[in-house]
Amino acid sequence: MGNETKGRSTSNIAYLVIRDGKKWSDVFRLMPGRTVTIGRSPTNQIVIKEDQASRQHAEIFMSEGKWTVRDLSSRNGTAVGSVRVTGDYILKPGDIIWIASTQMAFVTDLSSAYNRKVFSRVEIGAETVTGLEIDDSDEQATISELKLIEPTQITHRRQKTRYLQDDDPEESEEEVVPEGAKSKASRNATRLCRLAFDLANETTPRAIARMALDCLHEETKLDAGAVLLVPKTRRTTVDPGKLEILAWRSDTRPEYQRVSKFLAETCFRSGEAVLARDIQDDSALGMRDSAGQIHATSVIAAPIRMNNRTIGLVHLYSTNAREGLRPNDLEFTLAVAETVGMALRTRYREQKLVEDLSKTRTQIDQLRNQLGVESEIVGGSAEMFRVHEQVSKAAPSKATVLVRGESGVGKELVARAVHFSSDRRNGPFVCLNCAALSESLLESELFGHEKGAFTGATDRKAGKFEAADKGTLMLDEIGEMSPGIQAKFLRVLEGHPFERVGGSKTIKVDVRVIAATNRDLEEDVRRGKFRKDLFFRLHVVQIDVPPLRHRPEDITELADYFLQKYNLETGRRIAGFSPQALHQLKRYRWPGNVRELKNVIERAVVLARGEIIQLDELLLTNLSTASESQFDVGTIVQEYHPESLEIVEQRHIEATLRATNWNKSKAATILGIERSTLDRKIKKFGIRAEM
């Protein structure tokens, strides 16, 4: 202890000897100028773990040189001996304070407590004495059973470090800083800046803690230290034994010893960083080695804060009597602790974002599973967005849906999406292609048949309507249905019961019908090929699926999707497409739409020679698209798609060369250019003769 402490008057020194059950468990030193609160809440200096105690039960403080106890309007009251405390009560040595069943003996001389000399060897170097368990019948108890955990004196406290404030860390309005201190402060500020950048690259809390300790070891005179955090399973704790050690280092033997309870409580409850020096009683750190005491002369504890809450602390100590930890080290340690707190907050936020993203992806996968993997619609173009929007509006209703689009655009996928987005998702989804069956077979497939109804009907068979009960029935190519089946089909759509082929029993079902067609039903109605009343019954909600050539921005996404799909199926590892192949995929008209693209990619994956699909590995046709080959009200539909002059020129040269069977002189004459100019353009566009 320093000379100042040795010369201090001891007239105001007092202790509370706390009895828990049959044993005297704690000794608490009362310090003038400091109020000691008592209660059930863990924020009190003396915690009483009894239900009869209030959260803030009582307090003890010095007033006009006398120690006083005050009851804080507790539920069950505070007593001194047999006297219930009302207002303030001045304590006298030997008084017994009762709170619930806990006793606290107020003494000014530990050796006089209950006329026993158990405490006669306690020195002034302790403010709190814990671990004391002395039974009344144990006459051999000695002071060696006590475990002291508080250093003699806290010399400096800091709430905020000047390194992280707006003021210049090298200057102070209150003191003149020597040149040597200025240079050290400047070096510390530079080191903090580098530490912040280094911590930004670390990905785990333990790596952050290790880097912070390495920095502190370089810049301070520590012999041992650690970074401790409150476990994630707890919101807070002041028990050093329950703090998780993220990282530690020690240049002493035995190795690093945990922070004392008093220092941990000080950091967590006040939020201050503290420096204790001139420690005379080395056991104050709560550490012993095999030879006796660890002679630690200074100790620092700095809180790690995150979101205005203390989540851990940095604990350092030195055993060097001449060059121990100094106030500048306290400033630097507090700055490092604040930097660690910010780094941990960033890591935790990143971790939460990753977890949220993973959870969102899982939810998307679950929703896709609910929609059915086979009904997944690929494409992010504006046209496909409108399809998704139409599906979301049509799904909740019970209305009949008519899906229209060219062959191969994915009308069945849209029908599946409507079904799995509706309240019928748990019911069956049944699909039937009306163009694949004759009239008699189509009737049997739709409505079922009885045994012996026709040649080959060896058993009773339920039709698609019965199979789709409580679910959805999709009828593809509805325009191919014969007029006779159309009439019977219309009655079922109107809610009337039906009979199986060859049967007499009526059957009524609850089925939502989705029809699909690539035909111009309006024209079929005008020509008498399709019933007008059936058309109006089907044409309640219409979803138009655009052809692939109308949404070229989806081609790359679809190609990549099918590439990955067939990579998995075939075990190939095709990485992608060459620039020429990708360009050709985008400029091709795709008369077979998505179905054709799917088949082209499957063939290319199977037959590809390397890891990249080349242009010559794409098998494309010269067929025209539906709009280019069909008549619409007596006129040929000519659709315009913006293209660069270079692409138009390339296509025209290719067509001319094919028409002249690659006679370059003849082609140059037709094109009106020189033969040499034609050769340059062939080389420029990479045009090759078809084999």
CSV table of N, CA, C and O in Angstrom, one decimal, residues 621-683:
chain,number,residue,atom,x,y,z
A,621,THR,N,-32.9,-24.9,-86.1
A,621,THR,CA,-33.6,-25.2,-87.4
A,621,THR,C,-33.8,-23.9,-88.2
A,621,THR,O,-33.6,-22.8,-87.7
A,622,ASN,N,-34.4,-24.1,-89.4
A,622,ASN,CA,-34.7,-23.0,-90.2
A,622,ASN,C,-36.2,-22.8,-90.3
A,622,ASN,O,-36.8,-22.1,-91.2
A,623,LEU,N,-36.9,-23.4,-89.3
A,623,LEU,CA,-38.4,-23.3,-89.3
A,623,LEU,C,-38.8,-21.9,-89.0
A,623,LEU,O,-38.1,-21.2,-88.2
A,624,SER,N,-39.9,-21.4,-89.5
A,624,SER,CA,-40.5,-20.1,-89.2
A,624,SER,C,-41.3,-20.2,-87.9
A,624,SER,O,-41.7,-21.3,-87.5
A,625,THR,N,-41.5,-19.1,-87.3
A,625,THR,CA,-42.3,-19.1,-86.0
A,625,THR,C,-43.8,-19.1,-86.4
A,625,THR,O,-44.2,-18.9,-87.5
A,626,ALA,N,-44.6,-19.3,-85.3
A,626,ALA,CA,-46.0,-19.3,-85.5
A,626,ALA,C,-46.6,-18.1,-86.1
A,626,ALA,O,-47.4,-18.1,-87.0
A,627,SER,N,-46.1,-16.9,-85.7
A,627,SER,CA,-46.6,-15.7,-86.2
A,627,SER,C,-46.1,-15.4,-87.7
A,627,SER,O,-46.7,-14.7,-88.4
A,628,GLU,N,-45.0,-16.1,-88.1
A,628,GLU,CA,-44.5,-15.9,-89.4
A,628,GLU,C,-45.1,-16.9,-90.4
A,628,GLU,O,-45.0,-16.7,-91.6
A,629,SER,N,-45.8,-17.9,-89.9
A,629,SER,CA,-46.3,-19.0,-90.8
A,629,SER,C,-47.8,-19.1,-90.8
A,629,SER,O,-48.4,-19.8,-91.5
A,630,GLN,N,-48.5,-18.4,-89.8
A,630,GLN,CA,-49.9,-18.5,-89.7
A,630,GLN,C,-50.6,-17.2,-90.2
A,630,GLN,O,-50.0,-16.1,-90.2
A,631,PHE,N,-51.8,-17.4,-90.7
A,631,PHE,CA,-52.6,-16.2,-91.1
A,631,PHE,C,-53.5,-15.7,-90.0
A,631,PHE,O,-54.0,-16.5,-89.2
A,632,ASP,N,-53.6,-14.4,-89.9
A,632,ASP,CA,-54.4,-13.8,-88.8
A,632,ASP,C,-55.4,-12.9,-89.6
A,632,ASP,O,-55.1,-11.8,-90.0
A,633,VAL,N,-56.7,-13.3,-89.7
A,633,VAL,CA,-57.7,-12.6,-90.4
A,633,VAL,C,-57.3,-12.2,-91.8
A,633,VAL,O,-57.4,-11.1,-92.3
A,634,GLY,N,-56.7,-13.2,-92.5
A,634,GLY,CA,-56.4,-13.1,-93.9
A,634,GLY,C,-55.1,-12.4,-94.2
A,634,GLY,O,-54.8,-12.2,-95.3
A,635,THR,N,-54.3,-11.9,-93.2
A,635,THR,CA,-53.1,-11.2,-93.4
A,635,THR,C,-51.9,-12.0,-92.7
A,635,THR,O,-52.2,-12.5,-91.7
A,636,ILE,N,-50.8,-11.9,-93.3
A,636,ILE,CA,-49.6,-12.5,-92.7
A,636,ILE,C,-49.1,-11.5,-91.6
A,636,ILE,O,-48.9,-10.3,-91.8
A,637,VAL,N,-48.9,-12.1,-90.4
A,637,VAL,CA,-48.5,-11.2,-89.3
A,637,VAL,C,-47.0,-11.0,-89.4
A,637,VAL,O,-46.2,-11.9,-89.4
A,638,GLN,N,-46.6,-9.7,-89.5
A,638,GLN,CA,-45.2,-9.4,-89.6
A,638,GLN,C,-44.9,-8.6,-88.3
A,638,GLN,O,-45.4,-7.5,-88.1
A,639,GLU,N,-44.0,-9.2,-87.5
A,639,GLU,CA,-43.6,-8.6,-86.2
A,639,GLU,C,-42.2,-7.9,-86.4
A,639,GLU,O,-41.3,-8.5,-86.9
A,640,TYR,N,-42.1,-6.7,-85.8
A,640,TYR,CA,-40.9,-6.0,-85.9
A,640,TYR,C,-40.1,-6.1,-84.6
A,640,TYR,O,-40.7,-6.0,-83.5
A,641,HIS,N,-38.8,-6.4,-84.7
A,641,HIS,CA,-37.9,-6.5,-83.5
A,641,HIS,C,-36.7,-5.6,-83.8
A,641,HIS,O,-36.0,-5.9,-84.8
A,642,PRO,N,-36.4,-4.7,-83.0
A,642,PRO,CA,-35.3,-3.8,-83.3
A,642,PRO,C,-34.0,-4.6,-83.3
A,642,PRO,O,-33.7,-5.4,-82.4
A,643,GLU,N,-33.2,-4.3,-84.4
A,643,GLU,CA,-31.9,-4.9,-84.5
A,643,GLU,C,-30.9,-3.9,-85.1
A,643,GLU,O,-31.3,-3.0,-85.8
A,644,SER,N,-29.6,-4.1,-84.8
A,644,SER,CA,-28.6,-3.2,-85.3
A,644,SER,C,-28.4,-3.5,-86.8
A,644,SER,O,-28.7,-4.6,-87.3
A,645,LEU,N,-27.9,-2.5,-87.5
A,645,LEU,CA,-27.6,-2.6,-89.0
A,645,LEU,C,-26.6,-3.7,-89.2
A,645,LEU,O,-26.6,-4.4,-90.2
A,646,GLU,N,-25.6,-3.8,-88.3
A,646,GLU,CA,-24.6,-4.8,-88.4
A,646,GLU,C,-25.2,-6.2,-88.4
A,646,GLU,O,-24.8,-7.1,-89.3
A,647,ILE,N,-26.1,-6.5,-87.5
A,647,ILE,CA,-26.8,-7.8,-87.5
A,647,ILE,C,-27.6,-8.1,-88.8
A,647,ILE,O,-27.6,-9.2,-89.4
A,648,VAL,N,-28.3,-7.0,-89.2
A,648,VAL,CA,-29.1,-7.1,-90.4
A,648,VAL,C,-28.2,-7.4,-91.6
A,648,VAL,O,-28.5,-8.3,-92.5
A,649,GLU,N,-27.1,-6.7,-91.7
A,649,GLU,CA,-26.2,-6.9,-92.8
A,649,GLU,C,-25.6,-8.3,-92.8
A,649,GLU,O,-25.5,-9.0,-93.8
A,650,GLN,N,-25.2,-8.8,-91.6
A,650,GLN,CA,-24.6,-10.1,-91.5
A,650,GLN,C,-25.7,-11.2,-92.0
A,650,GLN,O,-25.3,-12.1,-92.7
A,651,ARG,N,-26.9,-11.0,-91.5
A,651,ARG,CA,-27.9,-12.0,-91.9
A,651,ARG,C,-28.2,-12.0,-93.4
A,651,ARG,O,-28.4,-13.0,-94.0
A,652,HIS,N,-28.2,-10.8,-94.0
A,652,HIS,CA,-28.5,-10.6,-95.4
A,652,HIS,C,-27.3,-11.2,-96.2
A,652,HIS,O,-27.6,-11.9,-97.2
A,653,ILE,N,-26.1,-11.0,-95.8
A,653,ILE,CA,-24.9,-11.6,-96.5
A,653,ILE,C,-25.0,-13.1,-96.4
A,653,ILE,O,-24.8,-13.9,-97.4
A,654,GLU,N,-25.3,-13.7,-95.2
A,654,GLU,CA,-25.4,-15.1,-95.1
A,654,GLU,C,-26.5,-15.7,-96.0
A,654,GLU,O,-26.3,-16.7,-96.6
A,655,ALA,N,-27.7,-15.0,-96.0
A,655,ALA,CA,-28.8,-15.5,-96.9
A,655,ALA,C,-28.4,-15.5,-98.4
A,655,ALA,O,-28.7,-16.4,-99.1
A,656,THR,N,-27.7,-14.4,-98.8
A,656,THR,CA,-27.3,-14.3,-100.2
A,656,THR,C,-26.3,-15.4,-100.5
A,656,THR,O,-26.3,-16.0,-101.6
A,657,LEU,N,-25.3,-15.7,-99.6
A,657,LEU,CA,-24.3,-16.7,-99.9
A,657,LEU,C,-25.0,-18.1,-100.0
A,657,LEU,O,-24.6,-18.9,-100.8
A,658,ARG,N,-26.0,-18.3,-99.1
A,658,ARG,CA,-26.7,-19.6,-99.2
A,658,ARG,C,-27.4,-19.7,-100.5
A,658,ARG,O,-27.5,-20.8,-101.1
A,659,ALA,N,-28.1,-18.6,-100.9
A,659,ALA,CA,-28.9,-18.6,-102.1
A,659,ALA,C,-28.0,-18.9,-103.4
A,659,ALA,O,-28.5,-19.5,-104.4
A,660,THR,N,-26.8,-18.4,-103.3
A,660,THR,CA,-25.9,-18.6,-104.5
A,660,THR,C,-25.0,-19.8,-104.3
A,660,THR,O,-24.0,-20.0,-105.1
A,661,ASN,N,-25.3,-20.6,-103.3
A,661,ASN,CA,-24.5,-21.8,-103.0
A,661,ASN,C,-23.0,-21.4,-102.8
A,661,ASN,O,-22.1,-22.1,-103.3
A,662,TRP,N,-22.8,-20.3,-102.1
A,662,TRP,CA,-21.5,-19.8,-101.7
A,662,TRP,C,-20.6,-19.5,-103.0
A,662,TRP,O,-19.4,-19.6,-102.9
A,663,ASN,N,-21.3,-19.0,-104.0
A,663,ASN,CA,-20.6,-18.4,-105.1
A,663,ASN,C,-20.3,-16.9,-104.8
A,663,ASN,O,-21.2,-16.1,-105.0
A,664,LYS,N,-19.1,-16.7,-104.4
A,664,LYS,CA,-18.8,-15.3,-103.8
A,664,LYS,C,-18.9,-14.2,-104.9
A,664,LYS,O,-19.4,-13.1,-104.6
A,665,SER,N,-18.5,-14.6,-106.1
A,665,SER,CA,-18.5,-13.5,-107.2
A,665,SER,C,-20.0,-13.2,-107.5
A,665,SER,O,-20.3,-12.0,-107.6
A,666,LYS,N,-20.8,-14.2,-107.6
A,666,LYS,CA,-22.2,-14.0,-107.8
A,666,LYS,C,-22.9,-13.2,-106.7
A,666,LYS,O,-23.7,-12.3,-106.9
A,667,ALA,N,-22.6,-13.6,-105.5
A,667,ALA,CA,-23.1,-13.0,-104.3
A,667,ALA,C,-22.7,-11.5,-104.2
A,667,ALA,O,-23.5,-10.6,-103.9
A,668,ALA,N,-21.4,-11.2,-104.5
A,668,ALA,CA,-20.9,-9.8,-104.5
A,668,ALA,C,-21.7,-9.0,-105.5
A,668,ALA,O,-22.0,-7.8,-105.3
A,669,THR,N,-22.0,-9.6,-106.7
A,669,THR,CA,-22.7,-8.9,-107.7
A,669,THR,C,-24.1,-8.6,-107.3
A,669,THR,O,-24.6,-7.4,-107.4
A,670,ILE,N,-24.8,-9.6,-106.6
A,670,ILE,CA,-26.1,-9.3,-106.1
A,670,ILE,C,-26.1,-8.2,-105.0
A,670,ILE,O,-27.0,-7.4,-105.0
A,671,LEU,N,-25.1,-8.3,-104.2
A,671,LEU,CA,-25.0,-7.4,-103.0
A,671,LEU,C,-24.6,-6.0,-103.5
A,671,LEU,O,-24.7,-5.0,-102.8
A,672,GLY,N,-24.0,-5.9,-104.7
A,672,GLY,CA,-23.5,-4.6,-105.2
A,672,GLY,C,-22.2,-4.1,-104.6
A,672,GLY,O,-22.0,-2.9,-104.4
A,673,ILE,N,-21.4,-5.1,-104.2
A,673,ILE,CA,-20.1,-4.7,-103.6
A,673,ILE,C,-19.0,-5.5,-104.3
A,673,ILE,O,-19.2,-6.4,-105.1
A,674,GLU,N,-17.7,-5.1,-104.1
A,674,GLU,CA,-16.6,-5.8,-104.6
A,674,GLU,C,-16.4,-7.1,-104.0
A,674,GLU,O,-16.8,-7.3,-102.8
A,675,ARG,N,-15.7,-8.0,-104.7
A,675,ARG,CA,-15.5,-9.3,-104.2
A,675,ARG,C,-14.6,-9.2,-102.9
A,675,ARG,O,-14.8,-9.9,-101.9
A,676,SER,N,-13.6,-8.3,-103.0
A,676,SER,CA,-12.7,-8.2,-101.8
A,676,SER,C,-13.4,-7.6,-100.6
A,676,SER,O,-13.1,-8.0,-99.5
A,677,THR,N,-14.4,-6.7,-100.9
A,677,THR,CA,-15.2,-6.2,-99.8
A,677,THR,C,-16.0,-7.3,-99.1
A,677,THR,O,-16.2,-7.4,-97.9
A,678,LEU,N,-16.6,-8.2,-100.0
A,678,LEU,CA,-17.3,-9.4,-99.5
A,678,LEU,C,-16.4,-10.3,-98.6
A,678,LEU,O,-16.8,-10.7,-97.5
A,679,ASP,N,-15.2,-10.5,-99.0
A,679,ASP,CA,-14.3,-11.3,-98.3
A,679,ASP,C,-14.0,-10.7,-96.9
A,679,ASP,O,-13.9,-11.4,-95.9
A,680,ARG,N,-13.8,-9.4,-96.9
A,680,ARG,CA,-13.6,-8.7,-95.6
A,680,ARG,C,-14.8,-8.9,-94.6
A,680,ARG,O,-14.6,-9.1,-93.4
A,681,LYS,N,-16.0,-8.8,-95.2
A,681,LYS,CA,-17.2,-8.9,-94.3
A,681,LYS,C,-17.4,-10.3,-93.9
A,681,LYS,O,-17.9,-10.5,-92.7
A,682,ILE,N,-17.1,-11.3,-94.7
A,682,ILE,CA,-17.2,-12.7,-94.3
A,682,ILE,C,-16.3,-12.9,-93.1
A,682,ILE,O,-16.6,-13.6,-92.1
A,683,LYS,N,-15.0,-12.4,-93.2
A,683,LYS,CA,-14.1,-12.6,-92.1
A,683,LYS,C,-14.5,-11.8,-90.9
A,683,LYS,O,-14.4,-12.3,-89.7
